[in-house]
PDB file of C-alpha atoms in Angstrom:
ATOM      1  CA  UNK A   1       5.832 332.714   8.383  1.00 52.00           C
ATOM      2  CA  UNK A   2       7.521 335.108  10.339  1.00 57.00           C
ATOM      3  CA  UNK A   3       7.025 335.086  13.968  1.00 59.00           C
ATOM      4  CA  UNK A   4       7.245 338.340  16.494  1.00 58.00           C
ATOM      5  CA  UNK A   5       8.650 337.993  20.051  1.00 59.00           C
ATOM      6  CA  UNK A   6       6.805 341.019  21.055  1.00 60.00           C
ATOM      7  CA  UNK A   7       6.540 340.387  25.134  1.00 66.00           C
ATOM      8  CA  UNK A   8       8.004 338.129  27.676  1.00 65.00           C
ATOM      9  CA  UNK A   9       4.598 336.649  27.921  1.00 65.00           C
ATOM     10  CA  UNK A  10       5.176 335.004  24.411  1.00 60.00           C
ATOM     11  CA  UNK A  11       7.957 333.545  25.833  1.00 57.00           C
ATOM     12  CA  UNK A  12       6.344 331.619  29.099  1.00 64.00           C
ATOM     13  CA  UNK A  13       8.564 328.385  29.885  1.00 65.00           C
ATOM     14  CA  UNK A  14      11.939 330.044  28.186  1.00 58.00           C
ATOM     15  CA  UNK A  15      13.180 332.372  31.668  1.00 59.00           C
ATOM     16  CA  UNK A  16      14.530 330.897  34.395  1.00 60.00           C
ATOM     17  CA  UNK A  17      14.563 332.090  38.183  1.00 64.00           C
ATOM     18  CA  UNK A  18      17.625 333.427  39.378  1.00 59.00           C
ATOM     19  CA  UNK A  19      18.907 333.420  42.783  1.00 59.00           C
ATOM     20  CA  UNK A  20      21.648 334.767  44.875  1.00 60.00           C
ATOM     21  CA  UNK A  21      24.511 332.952  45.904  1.00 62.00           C
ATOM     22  CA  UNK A  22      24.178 333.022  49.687  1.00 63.00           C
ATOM     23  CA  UNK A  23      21.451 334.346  52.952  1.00 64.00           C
ATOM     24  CA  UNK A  24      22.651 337.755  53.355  1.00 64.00           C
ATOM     25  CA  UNK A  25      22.354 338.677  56.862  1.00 63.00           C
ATOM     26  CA  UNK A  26      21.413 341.877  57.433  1.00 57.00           C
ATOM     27  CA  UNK A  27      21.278 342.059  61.477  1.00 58.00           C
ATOM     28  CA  UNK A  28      24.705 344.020  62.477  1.00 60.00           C
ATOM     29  CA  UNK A  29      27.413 341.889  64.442  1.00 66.00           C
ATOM     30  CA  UNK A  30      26.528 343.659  68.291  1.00 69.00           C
ATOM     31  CA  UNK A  31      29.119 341.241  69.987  1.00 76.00           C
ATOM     32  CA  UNK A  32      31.579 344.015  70.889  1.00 82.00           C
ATOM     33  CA  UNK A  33      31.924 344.307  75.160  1.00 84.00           C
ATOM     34  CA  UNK A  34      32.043 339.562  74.920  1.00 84.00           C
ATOM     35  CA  UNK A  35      35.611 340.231  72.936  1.00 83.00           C
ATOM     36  CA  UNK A  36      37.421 342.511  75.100  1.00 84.00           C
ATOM     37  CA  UNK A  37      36.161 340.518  77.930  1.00 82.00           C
ATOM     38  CA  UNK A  38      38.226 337.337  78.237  1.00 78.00           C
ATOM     39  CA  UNK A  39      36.529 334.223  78.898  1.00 75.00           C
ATOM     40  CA  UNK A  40      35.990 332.554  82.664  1.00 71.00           C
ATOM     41  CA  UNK A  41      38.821 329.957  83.023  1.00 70.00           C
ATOM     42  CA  UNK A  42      37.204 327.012  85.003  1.00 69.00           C
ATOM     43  CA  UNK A  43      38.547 327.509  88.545  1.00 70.00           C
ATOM     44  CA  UNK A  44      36.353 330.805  89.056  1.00 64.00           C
ATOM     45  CA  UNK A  45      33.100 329.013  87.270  1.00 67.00           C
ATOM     46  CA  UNK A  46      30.325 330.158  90.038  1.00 63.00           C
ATOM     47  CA  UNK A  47      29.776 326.971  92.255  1.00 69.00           C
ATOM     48  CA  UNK A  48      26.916 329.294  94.123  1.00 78.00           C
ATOM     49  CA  UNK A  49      28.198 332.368  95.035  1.00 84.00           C
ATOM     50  CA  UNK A  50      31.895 333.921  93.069  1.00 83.00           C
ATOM     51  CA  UNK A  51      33.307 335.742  96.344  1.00 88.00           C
ATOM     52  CA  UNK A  52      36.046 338.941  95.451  1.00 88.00           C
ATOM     53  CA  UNK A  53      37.425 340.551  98.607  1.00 92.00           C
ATOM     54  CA  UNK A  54      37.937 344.472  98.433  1.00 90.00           C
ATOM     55  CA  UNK A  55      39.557 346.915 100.105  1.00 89.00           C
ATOM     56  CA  UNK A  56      37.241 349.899 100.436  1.00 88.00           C
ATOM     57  CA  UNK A  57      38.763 352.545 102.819  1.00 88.00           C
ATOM     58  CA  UNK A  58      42.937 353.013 103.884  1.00 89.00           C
ATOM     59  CA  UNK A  59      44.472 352.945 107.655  1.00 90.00           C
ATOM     60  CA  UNK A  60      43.592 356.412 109.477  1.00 91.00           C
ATOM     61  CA  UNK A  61      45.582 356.118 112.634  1.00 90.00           C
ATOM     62  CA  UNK A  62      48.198 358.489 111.920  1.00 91.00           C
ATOM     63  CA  UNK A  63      49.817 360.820 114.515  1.00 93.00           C
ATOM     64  CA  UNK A  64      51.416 364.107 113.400  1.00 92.00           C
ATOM     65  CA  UNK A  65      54.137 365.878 115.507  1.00 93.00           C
ATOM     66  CA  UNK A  66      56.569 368.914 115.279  1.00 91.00           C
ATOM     67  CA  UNK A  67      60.043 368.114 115.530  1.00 88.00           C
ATOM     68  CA  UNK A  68      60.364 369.616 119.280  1.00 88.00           C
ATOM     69  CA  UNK A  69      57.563 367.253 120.729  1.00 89.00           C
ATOM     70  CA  UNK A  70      59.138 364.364 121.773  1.00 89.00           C
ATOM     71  CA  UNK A  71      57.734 361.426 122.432  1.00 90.00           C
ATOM     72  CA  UNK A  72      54.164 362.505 120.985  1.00 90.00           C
ATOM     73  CA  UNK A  73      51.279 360.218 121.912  1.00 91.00           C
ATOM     74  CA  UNK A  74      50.403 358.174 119.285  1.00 90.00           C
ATOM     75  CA  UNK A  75      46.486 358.094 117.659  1.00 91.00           C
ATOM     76  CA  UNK A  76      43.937 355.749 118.610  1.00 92.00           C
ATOM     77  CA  UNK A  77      44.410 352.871 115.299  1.00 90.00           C
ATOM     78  CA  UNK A  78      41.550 353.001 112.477  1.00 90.00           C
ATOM     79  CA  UNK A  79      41.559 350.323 110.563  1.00 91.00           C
ATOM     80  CA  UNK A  80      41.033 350.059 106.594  1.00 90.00           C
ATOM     81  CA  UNK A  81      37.826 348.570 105.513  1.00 91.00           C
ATOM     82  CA  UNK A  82      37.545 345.149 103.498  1.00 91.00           C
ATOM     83  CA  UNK A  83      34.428 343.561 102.293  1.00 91.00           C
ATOM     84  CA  UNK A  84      33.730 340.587 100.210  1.00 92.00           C
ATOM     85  CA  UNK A  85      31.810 341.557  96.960  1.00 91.00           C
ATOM     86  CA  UNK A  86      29.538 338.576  96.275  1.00 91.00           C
ATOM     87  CA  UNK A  87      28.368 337.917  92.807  1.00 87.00           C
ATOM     88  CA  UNK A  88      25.729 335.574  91.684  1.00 85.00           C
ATOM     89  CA  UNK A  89      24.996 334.342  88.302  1.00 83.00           C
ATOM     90  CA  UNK A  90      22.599 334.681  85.635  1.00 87.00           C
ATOM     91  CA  UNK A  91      20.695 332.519  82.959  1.00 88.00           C
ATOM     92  CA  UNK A  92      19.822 332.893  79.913  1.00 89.00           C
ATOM     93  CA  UNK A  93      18.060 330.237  77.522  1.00 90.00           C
ATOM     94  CA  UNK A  94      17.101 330.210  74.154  1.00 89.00           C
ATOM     95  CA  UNK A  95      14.548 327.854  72.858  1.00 88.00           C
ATOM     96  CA  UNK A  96      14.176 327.702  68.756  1.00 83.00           C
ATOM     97  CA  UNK A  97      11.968 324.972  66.349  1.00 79.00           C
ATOM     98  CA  UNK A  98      13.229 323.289  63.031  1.00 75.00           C
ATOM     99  CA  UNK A  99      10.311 320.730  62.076  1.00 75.00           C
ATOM    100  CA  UNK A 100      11.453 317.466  60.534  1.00 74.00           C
ATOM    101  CA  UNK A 101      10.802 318.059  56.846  1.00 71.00           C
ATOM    102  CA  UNK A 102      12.315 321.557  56.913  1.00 69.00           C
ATOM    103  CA  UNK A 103      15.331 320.403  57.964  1.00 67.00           C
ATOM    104  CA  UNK A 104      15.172 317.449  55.322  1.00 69.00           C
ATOM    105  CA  UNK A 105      14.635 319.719  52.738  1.00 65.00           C
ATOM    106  CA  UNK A 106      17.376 321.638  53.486  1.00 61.00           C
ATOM    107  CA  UNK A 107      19.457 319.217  54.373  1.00 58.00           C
ATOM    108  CA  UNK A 108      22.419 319.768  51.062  1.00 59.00           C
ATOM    109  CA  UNK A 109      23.160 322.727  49.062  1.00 56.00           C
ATOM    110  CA  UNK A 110      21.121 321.410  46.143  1.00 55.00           C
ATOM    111  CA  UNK A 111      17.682 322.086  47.913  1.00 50.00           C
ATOM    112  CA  UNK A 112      18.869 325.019  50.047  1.00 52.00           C
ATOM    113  CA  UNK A 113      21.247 328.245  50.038  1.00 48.00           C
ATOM    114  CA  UNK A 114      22.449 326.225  53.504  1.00 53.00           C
ATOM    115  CA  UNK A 115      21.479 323.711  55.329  1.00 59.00           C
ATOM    116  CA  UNK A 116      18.444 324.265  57.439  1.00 57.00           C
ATOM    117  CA  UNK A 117      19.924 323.125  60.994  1.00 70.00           C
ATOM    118  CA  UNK A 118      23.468 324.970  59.914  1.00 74.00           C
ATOM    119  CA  UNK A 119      21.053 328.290  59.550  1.00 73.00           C
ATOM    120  CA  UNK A 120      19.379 328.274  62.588  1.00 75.00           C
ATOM    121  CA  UNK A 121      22.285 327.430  64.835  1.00 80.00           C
ATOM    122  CA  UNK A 122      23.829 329.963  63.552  1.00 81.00           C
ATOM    123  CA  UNK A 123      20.905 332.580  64.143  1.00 80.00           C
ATOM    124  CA  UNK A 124      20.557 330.879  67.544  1.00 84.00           C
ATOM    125  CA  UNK A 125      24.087 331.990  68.682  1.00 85.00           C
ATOM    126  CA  UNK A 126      23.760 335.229  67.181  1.00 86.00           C
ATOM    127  CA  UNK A 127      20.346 335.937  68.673  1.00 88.00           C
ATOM    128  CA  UNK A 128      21.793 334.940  72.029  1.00 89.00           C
ATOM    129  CA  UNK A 129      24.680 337.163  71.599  1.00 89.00           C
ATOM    130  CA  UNK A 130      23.346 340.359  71.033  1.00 90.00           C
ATOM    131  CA  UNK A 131      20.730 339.595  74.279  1.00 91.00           C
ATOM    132  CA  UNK A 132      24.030 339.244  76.201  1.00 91.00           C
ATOM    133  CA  UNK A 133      25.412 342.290  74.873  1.00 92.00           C
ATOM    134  CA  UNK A 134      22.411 344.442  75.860  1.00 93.00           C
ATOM    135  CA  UNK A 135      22.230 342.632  78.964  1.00 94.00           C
ATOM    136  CA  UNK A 136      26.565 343.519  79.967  1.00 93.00           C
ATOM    137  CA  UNK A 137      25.421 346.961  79.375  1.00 92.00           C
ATOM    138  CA  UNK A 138      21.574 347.606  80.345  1.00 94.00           C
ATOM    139  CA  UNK A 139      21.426 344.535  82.473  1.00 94.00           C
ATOM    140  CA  UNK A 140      19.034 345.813  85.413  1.00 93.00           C
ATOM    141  CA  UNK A 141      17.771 349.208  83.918  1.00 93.00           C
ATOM    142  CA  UNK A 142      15.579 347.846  81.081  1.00 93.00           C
ATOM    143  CA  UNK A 143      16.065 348.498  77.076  1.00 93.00           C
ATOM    144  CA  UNK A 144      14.303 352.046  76.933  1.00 91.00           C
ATOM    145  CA  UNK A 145      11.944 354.779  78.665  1.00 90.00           C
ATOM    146  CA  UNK A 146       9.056 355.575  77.240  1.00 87.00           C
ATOM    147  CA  UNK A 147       8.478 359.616  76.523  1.00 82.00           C
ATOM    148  CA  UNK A 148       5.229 359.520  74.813  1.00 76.00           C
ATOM    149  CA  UNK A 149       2.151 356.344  73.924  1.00 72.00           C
ATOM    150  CA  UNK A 150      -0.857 356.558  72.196  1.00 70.00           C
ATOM    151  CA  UNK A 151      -3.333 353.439  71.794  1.00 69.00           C
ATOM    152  CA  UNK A 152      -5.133 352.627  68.369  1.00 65.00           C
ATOM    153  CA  UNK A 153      -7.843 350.598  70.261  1.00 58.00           C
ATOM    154  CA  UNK A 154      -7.809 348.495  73.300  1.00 56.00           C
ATOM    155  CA  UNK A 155      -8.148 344.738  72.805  1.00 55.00           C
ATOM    156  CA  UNK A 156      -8.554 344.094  69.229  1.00 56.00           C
ATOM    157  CA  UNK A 157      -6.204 341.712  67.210  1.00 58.00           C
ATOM    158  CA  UNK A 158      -4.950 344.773  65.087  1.00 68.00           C
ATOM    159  CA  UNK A 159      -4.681 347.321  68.177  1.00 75.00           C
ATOM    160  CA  UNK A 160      -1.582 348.588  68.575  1.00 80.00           C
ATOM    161  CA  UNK A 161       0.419 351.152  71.159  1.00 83.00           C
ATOM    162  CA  UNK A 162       2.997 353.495  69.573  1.00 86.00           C
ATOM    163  CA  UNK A 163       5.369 354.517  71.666  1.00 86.00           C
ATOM    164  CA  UNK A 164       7.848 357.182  71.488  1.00 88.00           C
ATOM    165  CA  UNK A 165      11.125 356.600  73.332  1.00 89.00           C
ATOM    166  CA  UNK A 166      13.313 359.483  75.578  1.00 89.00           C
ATOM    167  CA  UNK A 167      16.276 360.634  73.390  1.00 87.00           C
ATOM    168  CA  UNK A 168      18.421 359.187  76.199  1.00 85.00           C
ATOM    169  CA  UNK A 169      17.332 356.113  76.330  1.00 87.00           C
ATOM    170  CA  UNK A 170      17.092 355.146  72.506  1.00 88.00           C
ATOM    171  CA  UNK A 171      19.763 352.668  71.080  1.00 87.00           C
ATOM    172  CA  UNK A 172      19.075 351.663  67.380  1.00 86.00           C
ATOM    173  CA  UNK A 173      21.649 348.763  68.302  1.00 86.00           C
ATOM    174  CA  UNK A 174      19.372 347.018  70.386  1.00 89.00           C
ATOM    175  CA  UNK A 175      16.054 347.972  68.335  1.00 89.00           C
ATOM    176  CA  UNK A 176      17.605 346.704  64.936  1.00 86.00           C
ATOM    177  CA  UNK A 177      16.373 343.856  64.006  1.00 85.00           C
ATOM    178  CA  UNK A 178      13.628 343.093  67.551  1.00 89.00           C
ATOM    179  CA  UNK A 179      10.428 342.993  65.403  1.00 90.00           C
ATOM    180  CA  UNK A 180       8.412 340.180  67.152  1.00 90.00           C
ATOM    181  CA  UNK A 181      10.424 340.777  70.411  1.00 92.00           C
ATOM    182  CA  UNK A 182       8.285 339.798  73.611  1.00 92.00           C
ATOM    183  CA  UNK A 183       8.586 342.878  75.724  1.00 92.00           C
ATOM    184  CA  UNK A 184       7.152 343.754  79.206  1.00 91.00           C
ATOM    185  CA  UNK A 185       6.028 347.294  80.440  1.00 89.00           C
ATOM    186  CA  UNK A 186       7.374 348.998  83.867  1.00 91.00           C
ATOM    187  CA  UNK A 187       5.960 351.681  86.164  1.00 87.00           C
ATOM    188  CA  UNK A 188       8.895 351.472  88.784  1.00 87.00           C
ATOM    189  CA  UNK A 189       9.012 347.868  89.917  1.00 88.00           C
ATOM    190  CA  UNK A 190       5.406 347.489  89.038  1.00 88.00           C
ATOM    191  CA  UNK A 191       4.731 345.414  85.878  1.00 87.00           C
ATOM    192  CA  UNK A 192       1.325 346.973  83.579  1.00 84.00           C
ATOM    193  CA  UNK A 193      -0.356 344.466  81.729  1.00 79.00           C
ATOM    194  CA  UNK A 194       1.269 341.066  80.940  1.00 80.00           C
ATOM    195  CA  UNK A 195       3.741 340.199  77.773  1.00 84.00           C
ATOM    196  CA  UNK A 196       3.330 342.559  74.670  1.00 86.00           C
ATOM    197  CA  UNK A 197       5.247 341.991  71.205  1.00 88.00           C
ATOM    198  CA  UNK A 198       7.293 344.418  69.283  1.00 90.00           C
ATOM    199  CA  UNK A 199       5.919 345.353  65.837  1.00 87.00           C
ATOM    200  CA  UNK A 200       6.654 347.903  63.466  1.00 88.00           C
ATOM    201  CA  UNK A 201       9.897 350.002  64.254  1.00 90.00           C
ATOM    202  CA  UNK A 202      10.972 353.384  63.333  1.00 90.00           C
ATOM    203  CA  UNK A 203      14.716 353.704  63.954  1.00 88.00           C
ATOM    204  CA  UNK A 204      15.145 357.601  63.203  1.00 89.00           C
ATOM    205  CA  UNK A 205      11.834 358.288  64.523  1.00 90.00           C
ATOM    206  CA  UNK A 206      12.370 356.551  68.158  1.00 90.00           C
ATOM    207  CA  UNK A 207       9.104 355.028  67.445  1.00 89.00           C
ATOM    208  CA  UNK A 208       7.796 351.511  68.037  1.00 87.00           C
ATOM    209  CA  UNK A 209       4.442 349.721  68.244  1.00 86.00           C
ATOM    210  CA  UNK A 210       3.297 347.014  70.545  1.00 84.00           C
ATOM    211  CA  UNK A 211       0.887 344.360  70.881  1.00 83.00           C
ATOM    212  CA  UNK A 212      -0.582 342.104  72.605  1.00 80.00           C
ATOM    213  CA  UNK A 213       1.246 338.728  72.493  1.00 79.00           C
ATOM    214  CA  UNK A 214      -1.841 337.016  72.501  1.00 75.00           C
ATOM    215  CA  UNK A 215      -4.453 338.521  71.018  1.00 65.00           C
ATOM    216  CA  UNK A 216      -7.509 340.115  72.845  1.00 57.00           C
ATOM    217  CA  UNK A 217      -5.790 338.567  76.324  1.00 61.00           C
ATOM    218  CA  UNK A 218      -4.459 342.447  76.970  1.00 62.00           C
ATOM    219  CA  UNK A 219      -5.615 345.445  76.556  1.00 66.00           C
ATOM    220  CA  UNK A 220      -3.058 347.565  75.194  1.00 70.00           C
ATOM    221  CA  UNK A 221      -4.534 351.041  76.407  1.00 68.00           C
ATOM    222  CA  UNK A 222      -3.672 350.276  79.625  1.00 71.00           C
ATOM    223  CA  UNK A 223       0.103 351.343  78.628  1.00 71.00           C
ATOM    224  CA  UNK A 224      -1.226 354.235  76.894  1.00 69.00           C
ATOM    225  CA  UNK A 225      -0.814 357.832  77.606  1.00 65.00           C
ATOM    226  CA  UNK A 226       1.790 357.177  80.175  1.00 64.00           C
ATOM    227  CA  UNK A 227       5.474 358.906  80.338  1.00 72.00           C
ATOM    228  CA  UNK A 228       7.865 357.454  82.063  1.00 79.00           C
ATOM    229  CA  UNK A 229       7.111 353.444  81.343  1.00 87.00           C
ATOM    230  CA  UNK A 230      11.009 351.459  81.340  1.00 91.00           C
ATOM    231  CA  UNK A 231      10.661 348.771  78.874  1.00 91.00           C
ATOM    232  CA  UNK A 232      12.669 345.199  79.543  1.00 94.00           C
ATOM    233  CA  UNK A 233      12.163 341.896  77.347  1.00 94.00           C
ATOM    234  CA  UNK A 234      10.174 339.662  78.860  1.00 92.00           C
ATOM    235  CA  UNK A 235      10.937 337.649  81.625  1.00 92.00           C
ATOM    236  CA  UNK A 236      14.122 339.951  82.438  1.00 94.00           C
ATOM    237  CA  UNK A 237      12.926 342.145  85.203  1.00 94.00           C
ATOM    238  CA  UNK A 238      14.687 341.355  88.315  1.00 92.00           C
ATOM    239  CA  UNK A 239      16.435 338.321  86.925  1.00 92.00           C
ATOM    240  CA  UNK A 240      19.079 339.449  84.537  1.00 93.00           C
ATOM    241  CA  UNK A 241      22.390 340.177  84.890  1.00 92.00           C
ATOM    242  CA  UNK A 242      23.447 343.704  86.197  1.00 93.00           C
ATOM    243  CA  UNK A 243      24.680 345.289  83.407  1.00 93.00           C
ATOM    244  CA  UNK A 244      27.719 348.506  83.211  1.00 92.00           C
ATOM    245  CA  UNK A 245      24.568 351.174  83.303  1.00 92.00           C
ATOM    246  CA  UNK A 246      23.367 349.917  86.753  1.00 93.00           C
ATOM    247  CA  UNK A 247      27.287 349.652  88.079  1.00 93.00           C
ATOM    248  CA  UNK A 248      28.051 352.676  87.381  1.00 90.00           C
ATOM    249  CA  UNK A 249      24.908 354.382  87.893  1.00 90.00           C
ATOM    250  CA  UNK A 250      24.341 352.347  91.409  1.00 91.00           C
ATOM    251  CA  UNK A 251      24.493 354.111  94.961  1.00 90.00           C
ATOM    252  CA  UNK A 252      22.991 351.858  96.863  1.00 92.00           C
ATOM    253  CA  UNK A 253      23.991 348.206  97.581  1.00 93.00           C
ATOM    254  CA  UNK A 254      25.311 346.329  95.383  1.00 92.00           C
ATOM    255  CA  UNK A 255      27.151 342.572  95.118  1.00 92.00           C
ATOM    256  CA  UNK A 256      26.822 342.767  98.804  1.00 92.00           C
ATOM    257  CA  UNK A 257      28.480 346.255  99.477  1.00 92.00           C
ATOM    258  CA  UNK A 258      26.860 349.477 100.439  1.00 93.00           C
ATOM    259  CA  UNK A 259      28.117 352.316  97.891  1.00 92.00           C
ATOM    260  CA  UNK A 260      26.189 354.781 100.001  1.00 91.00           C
ATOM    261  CA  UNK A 261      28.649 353.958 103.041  1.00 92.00           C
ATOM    262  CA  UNK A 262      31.741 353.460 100.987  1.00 91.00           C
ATOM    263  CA  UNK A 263      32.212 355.980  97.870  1.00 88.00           C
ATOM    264  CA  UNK A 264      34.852 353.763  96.000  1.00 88.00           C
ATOM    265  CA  UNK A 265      32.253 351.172  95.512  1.00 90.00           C
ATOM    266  CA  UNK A 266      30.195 353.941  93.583  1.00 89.00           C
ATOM    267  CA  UNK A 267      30.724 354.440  89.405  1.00 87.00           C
ATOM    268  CA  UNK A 268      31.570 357.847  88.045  1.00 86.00           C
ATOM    269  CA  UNK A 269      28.675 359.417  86.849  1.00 85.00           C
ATOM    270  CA  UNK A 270      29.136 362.585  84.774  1.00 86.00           C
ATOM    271  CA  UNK A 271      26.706 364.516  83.055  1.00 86.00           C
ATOM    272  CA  UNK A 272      28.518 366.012  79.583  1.00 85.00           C
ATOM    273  CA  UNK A 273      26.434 369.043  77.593  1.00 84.00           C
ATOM    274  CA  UNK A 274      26.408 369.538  73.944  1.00 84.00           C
ATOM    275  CA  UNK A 275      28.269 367.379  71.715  1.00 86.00           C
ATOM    276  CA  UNK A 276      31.054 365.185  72.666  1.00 87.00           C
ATOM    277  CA  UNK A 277      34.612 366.192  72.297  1.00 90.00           C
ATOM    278  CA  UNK A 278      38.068 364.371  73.241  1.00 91.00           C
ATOM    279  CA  UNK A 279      38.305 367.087  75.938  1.00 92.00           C
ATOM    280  CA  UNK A 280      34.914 365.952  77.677  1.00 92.00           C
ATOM    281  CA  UNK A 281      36.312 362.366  77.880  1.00 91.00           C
ATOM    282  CA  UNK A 282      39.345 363.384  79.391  1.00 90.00           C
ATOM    283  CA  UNK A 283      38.019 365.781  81.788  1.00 90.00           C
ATOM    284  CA  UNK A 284      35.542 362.990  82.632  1.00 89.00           C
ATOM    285  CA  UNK A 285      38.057 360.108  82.516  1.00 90.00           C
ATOM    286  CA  UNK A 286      40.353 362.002  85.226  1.00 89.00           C
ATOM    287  CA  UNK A 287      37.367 361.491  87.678  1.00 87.00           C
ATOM    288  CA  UNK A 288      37.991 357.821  87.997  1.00 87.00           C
ATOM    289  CA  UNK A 289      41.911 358.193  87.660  1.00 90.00           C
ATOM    290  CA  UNK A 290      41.403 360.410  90.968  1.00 87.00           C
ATOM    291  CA  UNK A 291      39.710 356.913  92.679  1.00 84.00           C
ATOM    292  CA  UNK A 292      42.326 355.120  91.271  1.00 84.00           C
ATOM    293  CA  UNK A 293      42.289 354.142  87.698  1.00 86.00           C
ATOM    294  CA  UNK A 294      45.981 353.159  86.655  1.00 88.00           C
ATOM    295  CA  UNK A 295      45.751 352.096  83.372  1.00 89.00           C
ATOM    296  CA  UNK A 296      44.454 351.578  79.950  1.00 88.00           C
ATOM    297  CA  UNK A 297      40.336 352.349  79.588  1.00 87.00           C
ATOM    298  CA  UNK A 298      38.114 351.611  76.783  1.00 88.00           C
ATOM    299  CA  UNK A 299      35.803 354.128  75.835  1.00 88.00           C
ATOM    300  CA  UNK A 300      32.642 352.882  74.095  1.00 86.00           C
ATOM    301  CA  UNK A 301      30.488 355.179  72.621  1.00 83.00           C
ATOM    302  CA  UNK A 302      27.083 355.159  70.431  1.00 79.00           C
ATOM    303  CA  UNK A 303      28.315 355.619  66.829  1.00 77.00           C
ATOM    304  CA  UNK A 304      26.542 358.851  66.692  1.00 75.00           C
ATOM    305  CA  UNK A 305      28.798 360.757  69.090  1.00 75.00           C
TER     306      UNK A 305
END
């Protein structure tokens, strides 16, 4: 009697389920500022306070004669300026879970891809990371401004803000990868509403929705129709490190130094038009070599420009 193998479904019990060799990780490496900078040797570990003196203005007394005057009076002496730039430190912690029989069941490569502890240490220190590379750059100033919002409801578990980010503002590099994110909302220094989560994200679109991190304990229309709102992850505000933005953007004091009283102690700030050529960062480069830069500068750009 012949016998037709007409479908798959005839053949129930005969397929097996194949899987792929390894976890492919698709979050993009962001650890780029923690190479170049070289690690604290123990000596200059912060005890309290990491103290850097700096000289901020040059000697002024100087006396100018012409070559009949004689013994020309000499100028009242005007001292340079020092100050000691005080920097404090800042904490981060990450706190992760791995129940019991997850990690038992993924303790060997015959039950898992990896093991289960291997995994999330991994993750850990590559979660961490990429926090500490936002923070060495937007440290201070907060992850993104918000252009546009419009609320699906108010308090509901399914209610939602979208919220359109400023062109300026928008990194895909730090929004890559920060669904579930716990975020807070800023008007200035005052904080609207308590801790939200990040949900969907449109990366081309500048687009992101939040939500309550507890349901029905917020109600997300009160971040709605507001422009202007400076988004940091939760817990951040005021506590983080300051990051290169807020150095260089700074003019008031800062580590214990006025930059409105001394200009050395303020970044260059320059405001470049149009697209971004070798000949703008040159032009803008020779800014700081007029304060004093003397050597070799690292340029870090978003991969766009």
């Amino acid at each position: 009697m012949a016998s037709t193998y007409a479908t798959p479904s005839t053949l129930t019990g005969l397929f097996k389920e194949v899987y792929g060799d390894e976890v492919n990780n698709l979050i993009p490496d962001a650890s780029k500022l923690q190479k170049m900078i070289p690690f604290v040797s123990r000596d200059k570990e912060l005890g309290n306070i990491y103290h850097q003196p700096v000289i901020l203005t040059q000697e002024h007394g100087i006396a100018y004669a012409d070559y009949q005057d004689g013994a020309f009076a000499l100028s009242d002496h005007i001292s340079m300026n020092m100050a000691d730039a005080q920097i404090r430190g800042s904490q981060m912690c990450l706190r992760s879970a791995l129940s019991y029989d997850a990690a038992a069941r993924a303790s060997n490569s015959k039950k898992a891809f990896v093991k289960g502890t291997e995994l999330l240490i991994e993750n850990m220190i590559q979660s961490i990371s990429k926090r500490l590379e936002i923070a060495l750059i937007y440290g201070g100033v907060g992850i993104a401004t918000v252009d546009t919002s419009a609320a699906s409801g108010t308090t509901g578990a399914d209610d939602y803000v979208t919220a359109t980010c400023s062109a300026a503002s928008w990194a895909l590099g730090i929004f890559a990868g920060l669904e579930n994110a716990r975020v807070n909302v800023y008007t200035g220094s005052s904080k609207v509403g308590t801790n939200y989560k990040v949900d969907t994200i449109d990366l081309e679109a500048r687009t992101f929705k939040l939500k309550p991190a507890v349901a029905s304990t917020d109600n997300v229309a009160t971040i709605a129709s507001k422009t202007g709102h400076t988004i940091y992850f939760a817990g951040a505000y005021g506590k983080e490190m300051k990051g290169l933005d807020a150095i260089i953007t700074n003019t008031g004091s800062l580590f214990n130094i006025d930059a409105s009283v001394y200009s050395l102690w303020k970044g260059n700030s320059v405001t470049v038009s149009g697209q971004l050529t070798m000949g703008k960062v040159l032009s803008s480069v020779s800014k700081a070599v007029l304060r004093g830069l003397d050597e070799k500068a690292v340029c870090l750009l978003n991969p766009i420009s």
